[in-house]
Amino acid sequence: AGRFIPSMKHAREDLEQLGNQASSCRLIMEAYIPDTPFHITNGIFNRTIAPCEAQDVKFKMHDLIWLDRPEESAFARYTRLEQLGETERLELHSLLAITSEEDRWEYLFNRVVMNGGEGIILKQVNGSYQAGKRNSSLMKMKQELTLDLEIIDCYTSIGAKGIEATNLTLIRQNGVEITVVVPK
């Protein structure tokens, strides 16, 4: 989203291996904290007061886009990412397959979901990158999830942009609480 994440300030050390070329590229990656659920991780990442730094954070690198080569194919970009190498915090996200067979996509998606993943991202091998938006060369296959939850609280709030929203506090059968904000 192009915004600074306060808890990631210390991660610059890991990215310095790009040297003075770092200003001419965009590294597309996801941040996570091992063995920490997303809703907790998200809260840690967005902290602005002490303790602010997410020390256990790791990054899964997905793509490396050089701004002077926007037409470079997804496969060529992934090859460059492999050449970049890994560190204790930077991991290369695995490339599952290069295929145009839809049956293979379905197989890979099911395998990822069976192993606890949310889904897969499909890119055209020769697809170019367009900053800030998805295009026809990128597709996400994500699991649809239906849960039975009990509403334990409901209230109205006004968001940062002045938009009124309904907030639901829900509880799963295992006792984990979830808050959902539904803009009006």
mmCIF file of C-alpha atoms in Angstrom:
data_model
loop_
_atom_site.group_PDB
_atom_site.id
_atom_site.type_symbol
_atom_site.label_atom_id
_atom_site.label_comp_id
_atom_site.label_asym_id
_atom_site.label_seq_id
_atom_site.Cartn_x
_atom_site.Cartn_y
_atom_site.Cartn_z
ATOM 1 C CA ALA A 1 0.000 0.000 0.000
ATOM 2 C CA GLY A 2 3.054 2.228 0.019
ATOM 3 C CA ARG A 3 2.744 3.238 3.661
ATOM 4 C CA PHE A 4 5.456 3.019 6.286
ATOM 5 C CA ILE A 5 4.952 0.271 8.891
ATOM 6 C CA PRO A 6 6.456 1.488 12.203
ATOM 7 C CA SER A 7 7.393 -1.958 13.508
ATOM 8 C CA MET A 8 9.460 -2.766 10.390
ATOM 9 C CA LYS A 9 12.091 -0.020 10.792
ATOM 10 C CA HIS A 10 14.755 -2.534 11.860
ATOM 11 C CA ALA A 11 14.217 -4.739 8.784
ATOM 12 C CA ARG A 12 16.194 -2.343 6.586
ATOM 13 C CA GLU A 13 19.383 -4.213 7.537
ATOM 14 C CA ASP A 14 18.120 -7.292 5.706
ATOM 15 C CA LEU A 15 17.336 -5.278 2.600
ATOM 16 C CA GLU A 16 20.729 -3.562 2.440
ATOM 17 C CA GLN A 17 22.070 -6.511 0.468
ATOM 18 C CA LEU A 18 20.473 -4.897 -2.588
ATOM 19 C CA GLY A 19 23.076 -2.156 -2.242
ATOM 20 C CA ASN A 20 22.546 1.145 -4.030
ATOM 21 C CA GLN A 21 20.121 -0.528 -6.446
ATOM 22 C CA ALA A 22 17.431 -0.663 -3.736
ATOM 23 C CA SER A 23 15.915 2.646 -4.820
ATOM 24 C CA SER A 24 15.338 1.361 -8.358
ATOM 25 C CA CYS A 25 13.294 -1.721 -7.453
ATOM 26 C CA ARG A 26 10.254 -2.878 -5.519
ATOM 27 C CA LEU A 27 10.437 -6.030 -3.424
ATOM 28 C CA ILE A 28 6.992 -7.628 -3.120
ATOM 29 C CA MET A 29 6.813 -9.711 0.041
ATOM 30 C CA GLU A 30 4.598 -10.693 2.924
ATOM 31 C CA ALA A 31 5.587 -10.203 6.534
ATOM 32 C CA TYR A 32 4.739 -12.762 9.194
ATOM 33 C CA ILE A 33 5.720 -13.848 12.671
ATOM 34 C CA PRO A 34 6.138 -17.643 12.920
ATOM 35 C CA ASP A 35 3.466 -19.436 14.971
ATOM 36 C CA THR A 36 1.441 -16.224 15.426
ATOM 37 C CA PRO A 37 -2.130 -15.889 14.098
ATOM 38 C CA PHE A 38 -2.732 -13.134 11.537
ATOM 39 C CA HIS A 39 -5.029 -11.030 13.731
ATOM 40 C CA ILE A 40 -2.314 -10.819 16.411
ATOM 41 C CA THR A 41 0.479 -10.273 13.874
ATOM 42 C CA ASN A 42 -1.479 -7.453 12.238
ATOM 43 C CA GLY A 43 -1.823 -5.690 15.587
ATOM 44 C CA ILE A 44 1.909 -5.991 16.276
ATOM 45 C CA PHE A 45 2.802 -4.638 12.821
ATOM 46 C CA ASN A 46 0.601 -1.571 13.211
ATOM 47 C CA ARG A 47 1.859 -0.523 16.660
ATOM 48 C CA THR A 48 3.124 3.023 16.802
ATOM 49 C CA ILE A 49 4.157 3.142 20.472
ATOM 50 C CA ALA A 50 6.706 1.084 22.427
ATOM 51 C CA PRO A 51 7.437 -1.733 22.165
ATOM 52 C CA CYS A 52 7.230 -0.942 18.484
ATOM 53 C CA GLU A 53 9.630 -3.257 16.676
ATOM 54 C CA ALA A 54 8.415 -6.675 15.585
ATOM 55 C CA GLN A 55 11.703 -8.482 16.279
ATOM 56 C CA ASP A 56 10.576 -11.980 15.247
ATOM 57 C CA VAL A 57 9.266 -10.860 11.858
ATOM 58 C CA LYS A 58 10.187 -12.829 8.756
ATOM 59 C CA PHE A 59 9.499 -11.983 5.119
ATOM 60 C CA LYS A 60 8.444 -14.266 2.282
ATOM 61 C CA MET A 61 9.631 -12.666 -0.947
ATOM 62 C CA HIS A 62 7.264 -13.066 -3.907
ATOM 63 C CA ASP A 63 8.516 -10.737 -6.612
ATOM 64 C CA LEU A 64 11.291 -8.276 -7.429
ATOM 65 C CA ILE A 65 10.344 -5.523 -9.854
ATOM 66 C CA TRP A 66 13.055 -3.325 -11.340
ATOM 67 C CA LEU A 67 11.519 0.055 -12.158
ATOM 68 C CA ASP A 68 13.623 0.427 -15.304
ATOM 69 C CA ARG A 69 12.376 -2.974 -16.608
ATOM 70 C CA PRO A 70 8.565 -2.999 -16.040
ATOM 71 C CA GLU A 71 8.035 -5.306 -19.031
ATOM 72 C CA GLU A 72 10.265 -8.056 -17.575
ATOM 73 C CA SER A 73 8.386 -11.373 -17.357
ATOM 74 C CA ALA A 74 7.246 -12.893 -14.061
ATOM 75 C CA PHE A 75 9.592 -15.842 -14.616
ATOM 76 C CA ALA A 76 12.608 -13.589 -15.239
ATOM 77 C CA ARG A 77 11.762 -11.584 -12.110
ATOM 78 C CA TYR A 78 11.502 -14.771 -10.025
ATOM 79 C CA THR A 79 14.884 -15.913 -11.357
ATOM 80 C CA ARG A 80 16.394 -12.585 -10.206
ATOM 81 C CA LEU A 81 14.781 -13.080 -6.807
ATOM 82 C CA GLU A 82 16.438 -16.502 -6.524
ATOM 83 C CA GLN A 83 19.796 -14.878 -7.278
ATOM 84 C CA LEU A 84 19.221 -12.357 -4.478
ATOM 85 C CA GLY A 85 19.458 -15.165 -1.934
ATOM 86 C CA GLU A 86 17.990 -15.645 1.517
ATOM 87 C CA THR A 87 18.900 -14.420 4.990
ATOM 88 C CA GLU A 88 17.672 -15.347 8.450
ATOM 89 C CA ARG A 89 14.635 -13.109 7.911
ATOM 90 C CA LEU A 90 14.242 -13.090 4.127
ATOM 91 C CA GLU A 91 12.844 -16.278 2.607
ATOM 92 C CA LEU A 92 12.042 -16.955 -1.018
ATOM 93 C CA HIS A 93 8.403 -17.938 -1.412
ATOM 94 C CA SER A 94 8.332 -21.145 -3.390
ATOM 95 C CA LEU A 95 7.287 -21.223 -7.005
ATOM 96 C CA LEU A 96 4.842 -24.132 -7.149
ATOM 97 C CA ALA A 97 4.696 -24.643 -10.899
ATOM 98 C CA ILE A 98 4.879 -23.102 -14.340
ATOM 99 C CA THR A 99 1.854 -24.366 -16.210
ATOM 100 C CA SER A 100 -1.093 -23.248 -18.301
ATOM 101 C CA GLU A 101 -3.164 -26.328 -17.355
ATOM 102 C CA GLU A 102 -6.202 -25.329 -15.281
ATOM 103 C CA ASP A 103 -6.433 -28.836 -13.767
ATOM 104 C CA ARG A 104 -2.929 -28.330 -12.353
ATOM 105 C CA TRP A 105 -3.967 -24.999 -10.799
ATOM 106 C CA GLU A 106 -6.846 -26.741 -9.035
ATOM 107 C CA TYR A 107 -4.551 -29.533 -7.828
ATOM 108 C CA LEU A 108 -1.979 -27.065 -6.449
ATOM 109 C CA PHE A 109 -4.685 -24.961 -4.798
ATOM 110 C CA ASN A 110 -6.151 -28.018 -3.051
ATOM 111 C CA ARG A 111 -2.700 -29.146 -1.915
ATOM 112 C CA VAL A 112 -1.899 -25.724 -0.410
ATOM 113 C CA VAL A 113 -5.262 -25.534 1.388
ATOM 114 C CA MET A 114 -4.907 -29.100 2.737
ATOM 115 C CA ASN A 115 -1.556 -28.031 4.225
ATOM 116 C CA GLY A 116 -3.107 -25.060 6.023
ATOM 117 C CA GLY A 117 -2.589 -22.351 3.399
ATOM 118 C CA GLU A 118 -5.204 -19.849 2.286
ATOM 119 C CA GLY A 119 -4.759 -20.195 -1.464
ATOM 120 C CA ILE A 120 -2.436 -19.477 -4.370
ATOM 121 C CA ILE A 121 -1.546 -16.597 -6.686
ATOM 122 C CA LEU A 122 -1.395 -17.286 -10.414
ATOM 123 C CA LYS A 123 0.706 -15.074 -12.698
ATOM 124 C CA GLN A 124 1.140 -15.176 -16.426
ATOM 125 C CA VAL A 125 4.722 -16.213 -17.164
ATOM 126 C CA ASN A 126 5.153 -13.185 -19.436
ATOM 127 C CA GLY A 127 2.879 -10.920 -17.356
ATOM 128 C CA SER A 128 4.200 -7.453 -16.581
ATOM 129 C CA TYR A 129 3.820 -5.683 -13.248
ATOM 130 C CA GLN A 130 1.550 -2.652 -12.820
ATOM 131 C CA ALA A 131 2.081 -0.774 -9.568
ATOM 132 C CA GLY A 132 -0.915 -0.481 -7.275
ATOM 133 C CA LYS A 133 -3.324 -2.708 -9.139
ATOM 134 C CA ARG A 134 -4.049 -6.214 -10.234
ATOM 135 C CA ASN A 135 -4.490 -6.822 -13.908
ATOM 136 C CA SER A 136 -5.513 -9.671 -16.162
ATOM 137 C CA SER A 137 -2.093 -11.318 -15.742
ATOM 138 C CA LEU A 138 -2.641 -11.966 -12.004
ATOM 139 C CA MET A 139 -5.301 -14.129 -10.367
ATOM 140 C CA LYS A 140 -5.860 -15.154 -6.759
ATOM 141 C CA MET A 141 -7.428 -18.511 -5.841
ATOM 142 C CA LYS A 142 -8.489 -18.348 -2.208
ATOM 143 C CA GLN A 143 -10.471 -20.700 -0.029
ATOM 144 C CA GLU A 144 -13.991 -19.648 0.839
ATOM 145 C CA LEU A 145 -14.469 -20.147 4.545
ATOM 146 C CA THR A 146 -17.759 -20.422 6.405
ATOM 147 C CA LEU A 147 -17.749 -20.328 10.212
ATOM 148 C CA ASP A 148 -20.450 -20.580 12.855
ATOM 149 C CA LEU A 149 -19.825 -17.679 15.223
ATOM 150 C CA GLU A 150 -21.758 -16.220 18.129
ATOM 151 C CA ILE A 151 -22.225 -12.440 18.327
ATOM 152 C CA ILE A 152 -21.230 -11.290 21.817
ATOM 153 C CA ASP A 153 -21.207 -7.527 21.199
ATOM 154 C CA CYS A 154 -22.441 -5.057 18.587
ATOM 155 C CA TYR A 155 -21.746 -1.320 18.492
ATOM 156 C CA THR A 156 -21.416 1.595 16.077
ATOM 157 C CA SER A 157 -18.228 3.574 15.504
ATOM 158 C CA ILE A 158 -16.944 6.335 13.243
ATOM 159 C CA GLY A 159 -13.834 5.424 11.238
ATOM 160 C CA ALA A 160 -10.815 7.591 10.401
ATOM 161 C CA LYS A 161 -12.517 8.850 7.217
ATOM 162 C CA GLY A 162 -15.688 9.797 9.107
ATOM 163 C CA ILE A 163 -17.630 6.787 7.856
ATOM 164 C CA GLU A 164 -20.039 5.140 10.284
ATOM 165 C CA ALA A 165 -19.566 1.399 10.765
ATOM 166 C CA THR A 166 -21.136 -1.466 12.670
ATOM 167 C CA ASN A 167 -18.667 -3.442 14.786
ATOM 168 C CA LEU A 168 -19.357 -7.038 15.693
ATOM 169 C CA THR A 169 -17.439 -8.920 18.337
ATOM 170 C CA LEU A 170 -17.767 -12.606 17.548
ATOM 171 C CA ILE A 171 -16.580 -15.716 19.332
ATOM 172 C CA ARG A 172 -15.606 -19.032 17.767
ATOM 173 C CA GLN A 173 -16.495 -22.349 19.352
ATOM 174 C CA ASN A 174 -12.895 -22.615 20.616
ATOM 175 C CA GLY A 175 -13.255 -19.309 22.520
ATOM 176 C CA VAL A 176 -11.232 -17.109 20.146
ATOM 177 C CA GLU A 177 -12.806 -13.657 19.743
ATOM 178 C CA ILE A 178 -12.908 -11.907 16.371
ATOM 179 C CA THR A 179 -13.929 -8.302 15.669
ATOM 180 C CA VAL A 180 -15.467 -7.501 12.288
ATOM 181 C CA VAL A 181 -16.049 -3.939 11.107
ATOM 182 C CA VAL A 182 -18.806 -3.504 8.520
ATOM 183 C CA PRO A 183 -18.903 -0.009 6.936
ATOM 184 C CA LYS A 184 -22.411 1.346 6.307
#
